Amino acid sequence: MKQVFPTIPDIAYEGPDSRNPMAFHYYDPERKIGGKPMKDHFRFSMAYWHSMNGGGVDPFGTVTAIRPWDHITDPMELAKVKMQGIFELTTKLQIPFFCFHDRDIAPDGPTLRDANRNLDEIIAHTKDLMKDYPTRLLWGTARLFFHPRYMNGAATSPDPAVYAYAAGQVKKAIEVTKELGGANYVFWGGREGYETLLNTDMQRELDNLGFFLNMAVDYKKKIGFDGQFLIEPKPMEPTKHQYDADSGAIWGFLQEYGLDKDFKLNIETNHATLAGHTIQHELMYARIKGILGSVDANQGDTLLGWDTDQFPTDLYVTTSMMYEILQNGGLHSGGLNFDAKLRRPSTTVEDLAQAHIVGMDSFARGLMAAQAILDDGELPGFVEERYRGYRSDIGRKIADKQTSFADLEEWAIDRQIDRTDSGRQEYLESLVNRFL
Ligand code: XLS
Ligand code: NI
Ligand code: NI
């Protein structure tokens, strides 16, 4: 088979002293950290939409990227070459998974039937590629935000015709995800929110969304798709407000609509930033509620207020992420999907490979640091000790819920209760820095 990226070599681990930009310096797939090979901690994935499409487009300018398929004009041929491209590039980079939206990978059509026919042709091609390459599907999803029909939302559209179309589109996307052996299926509510409350019936939109997701669960069970359903929080962009704003908002929503057993979360670093949280906050919240499913790994820019989807390079952030993921016992069916794109002036396929390399190396360093912090034990021990009061006496009663306002008042009324122990934040920050 003719290669799509003939200039990209197979990328291997060469160690921290190597100056080869086409090698891993920290990511050593088989090396065991905490008793588990690095590759199993991460389950890295490449995002089709950023790496094969996109190409540097922003609201002010068109494509800048130079790609081997630039001369191809036939949409089906183009789709097939790009699909081979992602299989080839992931294999060379030792990335075991990819992710896609239905309309990323195959041309749309005037009706859903036409679009489905195009999709089927590409799915057949993808199944053939799976025989030649080791790459597998981490998750599929439906693009419910691009076409003009979705300008007012999909499952929260005021127009039932759009709602019906979206249901049909998601049904098909779940089917093809199952056909490709996808480990998960993602719902990102790209326009499930509002631009203004002046025209919005919020209760109806939330109910419609809850029903939509319940129908998806029914259909998943009906066809026997055993992948994990995931919802991806994001507070805004493209709309002013999205209902799946953050982990906490989704947890409440899932419980109200009886969906909490059927969904976990796909948490994205830059979306946490937009929600005014750290990514560690979002991961920790999901972890303690038992709904940490998968991660869209990228990073934002603190000086830019939008979803810049940059490749992750911040070691402090990757360390905090792996600290949560390790305490979650790993990502299970999930993985670390590079939902990340090159900066507009980074135009070459070498840039694309090197962006993934630095992302993988950054997570390798984050993993090693996080495991060392856990092994050292002082940081988790500090947190444990901070709450020691709840192990005995009145604290024990509170922890066991064996008390009342009257009891607590009686206990407290004649004591002089003053400030508590120091939180020691600065010392703990120095402690973390020791492991970076
Ligand atoms: C956009 C989202 C999107 C989802 C998949 O901000 O991150 O790419 O991951 O629909
Ligand atoms: Ni994402
Ligand atoms: Ni995003």
Coordinates of C-alpha atoms and ligand atoms in Angstrom, one line a residue:
M1 CA 0.0 0.0 0.0
K2 CA 1.3 3.5 -0.9
Q3 CA 2.1 5.5 2.2
V4 CA 0.2 8.7 2.9
F5 CA 3.0 10.1 5.1
P6 CA 6.2 8.7 3.6
T7 CA 8.4 11.3 5.4
I8 CA 7.2 10.3 8.9
P9 CA 9.4 7.5 10.3
D10 CA 8.3 5.0 13.0
I11 CA 8.7 6.8 16.3
A12 CA 10.5 5.0 19.1
Y13 CA 11.7 5.7 22.6
E14 CA 15.3 7.1 22.6
G15 CA 15.5 8.5 26.1
P16 CA 15.9 12.0 27.6
D17 CA 19.4 12.5 26.2
S18 CA 18.4 12.0 22.5
R19 CA 18.1 15.2 20.5
N20 CA 16.0 13.5 17.8
P21 CA 12.7 15.4 17.4
M22 CA 11.2 12.3 15.8
A23 CA 11.6 10.1 18.9
F24 CA 10.1 9.8 22.3
H25 CA 12.2 11.1 25.2
Y26 CA 10.0 10.0 28.1
Y27 CA 7.2 7.9 26.7
D28 CA 8.5 4.3 26.8
P29 CA 5.4 2.2 26.1
E30 CA 6.4 -1.0 27.8
R31 CA 8.1 0.6 30.8
K32 CA 6.1 -0.2 34.0
I33 CA 5.0 2.6 36.3
G34 CA 3.1 1.5 39.4
G35 CA 3.1 -2.1 38.0
K36 CA 1.5 -1.2 34.7
P37 CA 3.0 -0.5 31.3
M38 CA 2.9 3.2 30.4
K39 CA 0.8 2.5 27.3
D40 CA -2.0 0.9 29.4
H41 CA -2.1 4.0 31.7
F42 CA -2.8 6.3 28.7
R43 CA -4.5 4.5 25.9
F44 CA -3.6 7.4 23.7
S45 CA -5.9 8.4 20.8
M46 CA -5.7 10.8 17.8
A47 CA -8.6 13.0 16.9
Y48 CA -9.6 12.7 13.2
W49 CA -11.2 16.2 13.1
H50 CA -8.1 18.1 14.1
S51 CA -5.4 15.9 12.6
M52 CA -6.9 15.0 9.3
N53 CA -9.3 17.9 8.8
G54 CA -9.0 21.4 10.3
G55 CA -5.7 22.5 8.8
G56 CA -5.3 25.8 10.6
V57 CA -8.7 27.4 9.8
D58 CA -9.8 30.1 12.2
P59 CA -12.6 32.7 12.1
F60 CA -10.2 35.0 10.2
G61 CA -8.5 32.7 7.8
T62 CA -8.6 29.6 5.7
V63 CA -6.4 26.5 5.7
T64 CA -2.6 26.9 6.1
A65 CA -1.6 23.3 6.5
I66 CA 0.3 21.5 3.7
R67 CA -1.0 17.9 3.4
P68 CA -0.3 15.1 1.0
W69 CA -3.9 15.0 -0.1
D70 CA -4.1 18.7 -1.1
H71 CA -4.4 17.8 -4.8
I72 CA -7.4 15.4 -4.4
T73 CA -10.8 16.9 -5.3
D74 CA -13.1 13.8 -5.3
P75 CA -14.7 13.9 -1.8
M76 CA -14.9 10.1 -1.5
E77 CA -11.4 9.5 -2.6
L78 CA -10.2 12.2 -0.2
A79 CA -12.1 10.6 2.7
K80 CA -10.5 7.3 2.0
V81 CA -7.0 8.7 1.8
K82 CA -7.4 10.6 5.0
M83 CA -8.7 7.5 6.8
Q84 CA -5.7 5.6 5.6
G85 CA -3.6 8.6 6.8
I86 CA -4.9 8.4 10.4
F87 CA -4.3 4.6 10.5
E88 CA -0.8 5.1 9.2
L89 CA 0.1 8.1 11.4
T90 CA -1.3 6.5 14.6
T91 CA 0.6 3.3 13.9
K92 CA 3.9 5.2 13.3
L93 CA 3.4 7.1 16.6
Q94 CA 2.4 4.0 18.6
I95 CA -1.0 5.7 19.3
P96 CA -3.4 2.7 19.7
F97 CA -6.7 4.5 19.1
F98 CA -8.5 7.2 17.1
C99 CA -11.8 9.1 17.5
F100 CA -14.1 10.6 14.9
H101 CA -17.4 12.5 14.3
D102 CA -19.6 10.9 11.6
R103 CA -19.4 13.9 9.3
D104 CA -15.6 14.2 9.7
I105 CA -14.9 11.0 8.0
A106 CA -17.5 10.9 5.1
P107 CA -19.2 13.5 2.9
D108 CA -22.6 14.7 4.1
G109 CA -25.7 14.4 1.8
P110 CA -28.9 16.2 1.1
T111 CA -30.9 13.6 3.2
L112 CA -30.0 11.5 6.1
R113 CA -30.3 8.5 3.8
D114 CA -27.6 9.9 1.4
A115 CA -25.3 10.8 4.3
N116 CA -25.7 7.3 5.7
R117 CA -24.8 5.7 2.4
N118 CA -21.6 7.7 2.2
L119 CA -20.8 6.8 5.8
D120 CA -21.3 3.1 5.1
E121 CA -18.8 3.2 2.3
I122 CA -16.2 4.8 4.5
I123 CA -16.9 2.4 7.4
A124 CA -16.3 -0.6 5.0
H125 CA -13.0 1.0 4.0
T126 CA -12.1 1.6 7.7
K127 CA -12.9 -2.1 8.5
D128 CA -10.5 -3.1 5.8
L129 CA -7.8 -0.8 7.2
M130 CA -8.3 -2.4 10.6
K131 CA -7.0 -5.6 9.1
D132 CA -3.7 -4.0 8.0
Y133 CA -3.1 -1.7 11.0
P134 CA -3.3 -2.1 14.8
T135 CA -5.3 1.1 15.4
R136 CA -8.6 0.7 17.1
L137 CA -11.6 3.0 17.8
L138 CA -11.7 4.7 21.2
W139 CA -15.0 6.4 20.5
G140 CA -17.3 7.6 17.8
T141 CA -19.7 10.6 17.9
A142 CA -22.1 12.5 15.8
R143 CA -21.4 16.0 14.5
L144 CA -24.6 17.8 15.7
F145 CA -23.4 21.3 15.5
F146 CA -21.9 22.1 12.1
H147 CA -24.9 22.0 9.6
P148 CA -27.2 25.1 9.6
R149 CA -30.1 22.9 10.8
Y150 CA -28.4 22.7 14.1
M151 CA -28.0 26.5 14.6
N152 CA -30.6 26.3 17.5
G153 CA -29.3 23.0 18.9
A154 CA -30.0 19.4 18.1
A155 CA -31.7 17.6 21.0
T156 CA -32.6 21.0 22.4
S157 CA -33.8 22.5 19.2
P158 CA -37.2 24.3 19.3
D159 CA -38.0 22.5 16.0
P160 CA -39.0 18.8 16.3
A161 CA -37.9 18.1 12.7
V162 CA -34.4 18.9 13.7
Y163 CA -34.8 16.8 16.9
A164 CA -35.9 13.8 14.8
Y165 CA -33.1 14.2 12.3
A166 CA -30.6 14.4 15.2
A167 CA -32.0 11.2 16.7
G168 CA -31.7 9.4 13.4
Q169 CA -28.1 10.7 13.0
V170 CA -27.1 9.6 16.5
K171 CA -28.8 6.1 15.9
K172 CA -26.6 5.6 12.9
A173 CA -23.5 6.9 14.6
I174 CA -23.9 4.4 17.5
E175 CA -24.4 1.6 14.9
V176 CA -21.2 2.4 13.1
T177 CA -19.3 2.8 16.3
K178 CA -20.4 -0.6 17.3
E179 CA -19.5 -2.0 13.9
L180 CA -15.9 -0.7 14.3
G181 CA -15.7 -2.2 17.8
G182 CA -15.6 1.3 19.5
A183 CA -14.8 1.2 23.2
N184 CA -17.0 4.2 23.9
Y185 CA -19.5 6.6 22.4
V186 CA -19.4 10.4 23.1
F187 CA -22.1 13.0 23.4
W188 CA -20.8 16.5 23.2
G189 CA -23.7 19.0 23.2
G190 CA -22.1 21.3 20.7
R191 CA -25.1 23.7 20.6
E192 CA -27.2 22.2 23.3
G193 CA -27.7 25.4 25.2
Y194 CA -28.8 28.9 24.3
E195 CA -27.7 32.2 22.9
T196 CA -30.4 34.2 24.8
L197 CA -32.9 33.4 27.4
L198 CA -35.4 35.8 25.7
N199 CA -36.3 33.0 23.3
T200 CA -35.6 29.9 25.4
D201 CA -37.9 27.5 27.2
M202 CA -35.2 26.0 29.4
Q203 CA -37.4 23.4 31.0
R204 CA -38.6 22.0 27.7
E205 CA -35.1 21.9 26.3
L206 CA -33.7 20.1 29.3
D207 CA -36.6 17.6 29.2
N208 CA -36.1 17.0 25.5
L209 CA -32.4 16.4 26.1
G210 CA -33.0 14.0 28.9
F211 CA -35.5 12.0 26.8
F212 CA -33.1 12.0 23.8
L213 CA -30.3 10.5 25.9
N214 CA -32.8 7.9 27.4
M215 CA -33.7 6.9 23.9
A216 CA -30.0 6.5 23.1
V217 CA -29.6 4.2 26.1
D218 CA -32.6 2.1 25.0
Y219 CA -31.2 1.8 21.5
K220 CA -27.7 0.9 22.8
K221 CA -29.3 -2.0 24.8
K222 CA -31.5 -3.0 21.9
I223 CA -28.5 -3.5 19.5
G224 CA -26.2 -4.8 22.2
F225 CA -23.5 -2.1 21.9
D226 CA -21.4 -2.7 25.0
G227 CA -19.2 0.4 24.8
Q228 CA -19.4 3.1 27.5
F229 CA -21.6 6.2 26.9
L230 CA -19.8 9.4 27.7
I231 CA -20.9 13.0 28.0
E232 CA -18.3 15.8 27.4
P233 CA -18.8 18.9 29.6
K234 CA -18.2 22.3 28.1
P235 CA -19.8 25.5 29.5
M236 CA -19.9 27.7 26.4
E237 CA -18.6 28.0 22.8
P238 CA -20.1 27.8 20.3
T239 CA -23.2 28.9 22.3
K240 CA -23.3 31.4 25.1
H241 CA -24.2 28.7 27.6
Q242 CA -24.3 24.9 27.2
Y243 CA -26.3 22.8 29.6
D244 CA -23.5 20.3 30.0
A245 CA -21.5 23.0 31.6
D246 CA -19.2 21.0 33.9
S247 CA -18.9 17.7 35.8
G248 CA -21.1 18.9 38.6
A249 CA -23.9 20.2 36.3
I250 CA -23.9 16.9 34.4
W251 CA -24.0 14.8 37.5
G252 CA -27.2 16.6 38.6
F253 CA -28.7 16.2 35.2
L254 CA -27.9 12.5 34.9
Q255 CA -29.5 11.8 38.2
E256 CA -32.7 13.8 37.5
Y257 CA -33.2 12.0 34.2
G258 CA -32.3 8.5 35.5
L259 CA -29.1 8.3 33.4
D260 CA -26.5 8.1 36.1
K261 CA -25.8 4.4 35.7
D262 CA -25.5 4.6 31.9
F263 CA -23.2 7.5 31.4
K264 CA -19.7 8.6 32.5
L265 CA -17.8 11.7 31.5
N266 CA -15.3 12.6 28.8
I267 CA -13.4 15.5 30.4
E268 CA -11.4 18.0 28.4
T269 CA -8.7 20.2 29.8
N270 CA -9.5 23.3 27.9
H271 CA -13.3 23.0 28.7
A272 CA -12.4 22.9 32.4
T273 CA -10.5 26.2 31.9
L274 CA -13.6 27.7 30.2
A275 CA -15.7 26.6 33.1
G276 CA -13.4 28.4 35.5
H277 CA -12.1 25.2 37.0
T278 CA -8.8 23.4 36.9
I279 CA -8.8 20.2 35.0
Q280 CA -7.9 18.5 38.3
H281 CA -11.1 19.8 39.8
E282 CA -13.2 18.3 36.9
L283 CA -11.4 15.0 37.1
M284 CA -11.6 14.8 40.9
Y285 CA -15.3 15.6 40.9
A286 CA -16.0 12.9 38.3
R287 CA -13.7 10.4 40.1
I288 CA -15.4 10.7 43.5
K289 CA -18.8 10.3 41.8
G290 CA -17.6 7.2 40.0
I291 CA -18.1 8.8 36.5
L292 CA -14.6 9.5 35.3
G293 CA -14.7 7.8 31.9
S294 CA -12.2 9.3 29.5
V295 CA -10.1 12.4 28.8
D296 CA -9.8 14.8 25.9
A297 CA -6.2 15.9 26.4
N298 CA -5.2 19.4 25.3
Q299 CA -4.6 22.7 27.0
G300 CA -5.8 26.3 26.6
D301 CA -4.1 29.6 26.8
T302 CA -4.8 31.5 30.0
L303 CA -4.7 34.8 28.1
L304 CA -7.2 33.7 25.4
G305 CA -10.7 33.1 26.5
W306 CA -11.6 30.4 24.0
D307 CA -11.1 26.7 23.3
T308 CA -7.7 26.9 21.6
D309 CA -7.2 23.1 21.8
Q310 CA -3.4 23.2 22.1
F311 CA -1.3 20.2 22.4
P312 CA -0.6 19.4 26.1
T313 CA 2.9 20.5 27.2
D314 CA 2.4 21.8 30.8
L315 CA 4.0 19.3 33.1
Y316 CA 2.3 20.7 36.2
V317 CA -1.1 20.1 34.5
T318 CA -0.3 16.6 33.2
T319 CA 1.0 15.7 36.7
S320 CA -2.3 16.8 38.4
M321 CA -4.3 14.9 35.7
M322 CA -2.3 11.7 36.2
Y323 CA -2.6 12.1 40.0
E324 CA -6.4 11.8 39.6
I325 CA -6.4 9.1 36.9
L326 CA -4.1 6.9 39.1
Q327 CA -6.4 7.3 42.0
N328 CA -9.3 6.4 39.7
G329 CA -7.5 3.0 39.1
G330 CA -7.0 4.1 35.4
L331 CA -9.3 5.1 32.7
H332 CA -10.8 1.6 32.0
S333 CA -12.5 1.7 28.7
G334 CA -11.5 5.4 28.2
G335 CA -8.2 6.9 27.1
L336 CA -6.3 10.1 26.5
N337 CA -7.6 11.5 23.2
F338 CA -5.5 14.3 21.8
D339 CA -8.5 16.7 21.1
A340 CA -5.8 19.1 20.0
K341 CA -4.8 21.0 16.9
L342 CA -1.6 22.6 15.6
R343 CA -1.2 26.3 15.8
R344 CA -2.1 27.9 12.5
P345 CA 1.5 28.7 11.5
S346 CA 2.6 25.1 12.2
T347 CA 2.0 23.8 8.7
T348 CA 3.9 20.6 8.1
V349 CA 3.2 16.9 8.7
E350 CA 6.4 16.9 10.8
D351 CA 4.7 19.5 13.1
L352 CA 1.7 17.1 13.4
A353 CA 3.9 14.2 14.4
Q354 CA 6.0 16.3 16.8
A355 CA 2.9 17.8 18.5
H356 CA 1.7 14.3 19.3
I357 CA 5.2 13.3 20.5
V358 CA 5.4 16.2 23.0
G359 CA 1.9 15.4 24.2
M360 CA 2.8 11.8 24.9
D361 CA 6.1 12.8 26.5
S362 CA 4.4 15.3 28.7
F363 CA 1.9 12.7 29.9
A364 CA 4.7 10.3 30.5
R365 CA 6.5 12.8 32.8
G366 CA 3.2 13.6 34.5
L367 CA 2.6 9.9 35.1
M368 CA 6.1 9.4 36.6
A369 CA 5.7 12.4 38.8
A370 CA 2.2 11.5 40.0
Q371 CA 3.2 8.0 40.8
A372 CA 6.2 9.2 42.7
I373 CA 4.0 11.6 44.7
L374 CA 1.6 8.7 45.6
D375 CA 4.5 6.4 46.4
D376 CA 6.1 9.0 48.6
G377 CA 2.8 9.3 50.5
E378 CA 3.4 12.6 52.2
L379 CA 0.8 14.5 50.2
P380 CA -2.0 12.0 50.4
G381 CA -1.1 11.5 54.0
F382 CA -1.4 15.2 54.7
V383 CA -5.0 15.2 53.4
E384 CA -5.8 12.1 55.4
E385 CA -4.5 13.7 58.6
R386 CA -6.2 17.0 57.9
Y387 CA -9.6 15.3 58.6
R388 CA -8.3 13.1 61.5
G389 CA -10.9 14.7 63.8
Y390 CA -13.6 12.7 62.0
R391 CA -12.1 9.4 63.2
S392 CA -13.1 9.9 66.9
D393 CA -15.4 11.5 69.4
I394 CA -17.8 14.1 68.0
G395 CA -16.2 13.9 64.6
R396 CA -16.9 10.1 64.4
K397 CA -20.5 10.8 65.3
I398 CA -20.8 13.3 62.4
A399 CA -19.1 10.9 60.0
D400 CA -21.5 8.2 61.1
K401 CA -24.4 10.6 60.9
Q402 CA -25.3 9.7 64.5
T403 CA -25.9 13.2 65.8
S404 CA -28.2 16.2 65.5
F405 CA -28.2 20.0 65.7
A406 CA -29.3 19.7 69.4
D407 CA -26.4 17.3 70.2
L408 CA -23.9 19.4 68.4
E409 CA -25.0 22.6 70.1
E410 CA -24.7 20.9 73.4
W411 CA -21.2 19.7 72.6
A412 CA -20.0 23.1 71.3
I413 CA -21.8 25.6 73.6
D414 CA -19.2 26.0 76.4
R415 CA -16.1 25.4 74.4
Q416 CA -13.8 28.1 73.0
I417 CA -13.5 27.0 69.4
D418 CA -10.9 29.0 67.5
R419 CA -8.9 28.7 64.3
T420 CA -8.0 25.3 63.1
D421 CA -4.7 23.8 61.7
S422 CA -2.8 25.6 59.0
G423 CA -3.7 24.5 55.4
R424 CA 0.1 24.7 54.6
Q425 CA -0.6 25.4 50.9
E426 CA 2.8 26.9 50.1
Y427 CA 4.6 24.0 51.7
L428 CA 2.5 21.5 49.7
E429 CA 3.2 23.4 46.5
S430 CA 6.9 23.0 47.2
L431 CA 6.4 19.3 47.9
V432 CA 4.8 18.8 44.5
N433 CA 7.6 20.8 42.8
R434 CA 10.1 18.3 44.2
F435 CA 8.6 15.6 41.9
L436 CA 8.5 17.5 38.6
Ligands
XLS1 C1 -15.3 20.7 21.1 C2 -15.3 19.3 21.6 C3 -15.4 18.2 20.5 C4 -15.8 16.9 21.2 C5 -16.3 15.9 20.2 O1 -15.0 21.6 21.8 O2 -14.1 19.1 22.3 O3 -14.3 18.2 19.8 O4 -14.6 16.4 21.8 O5 -17.5 16.3 19.7
NI2 NI -13.4 17.3 23.1
NI3 NI -13.0 21.2 22.9

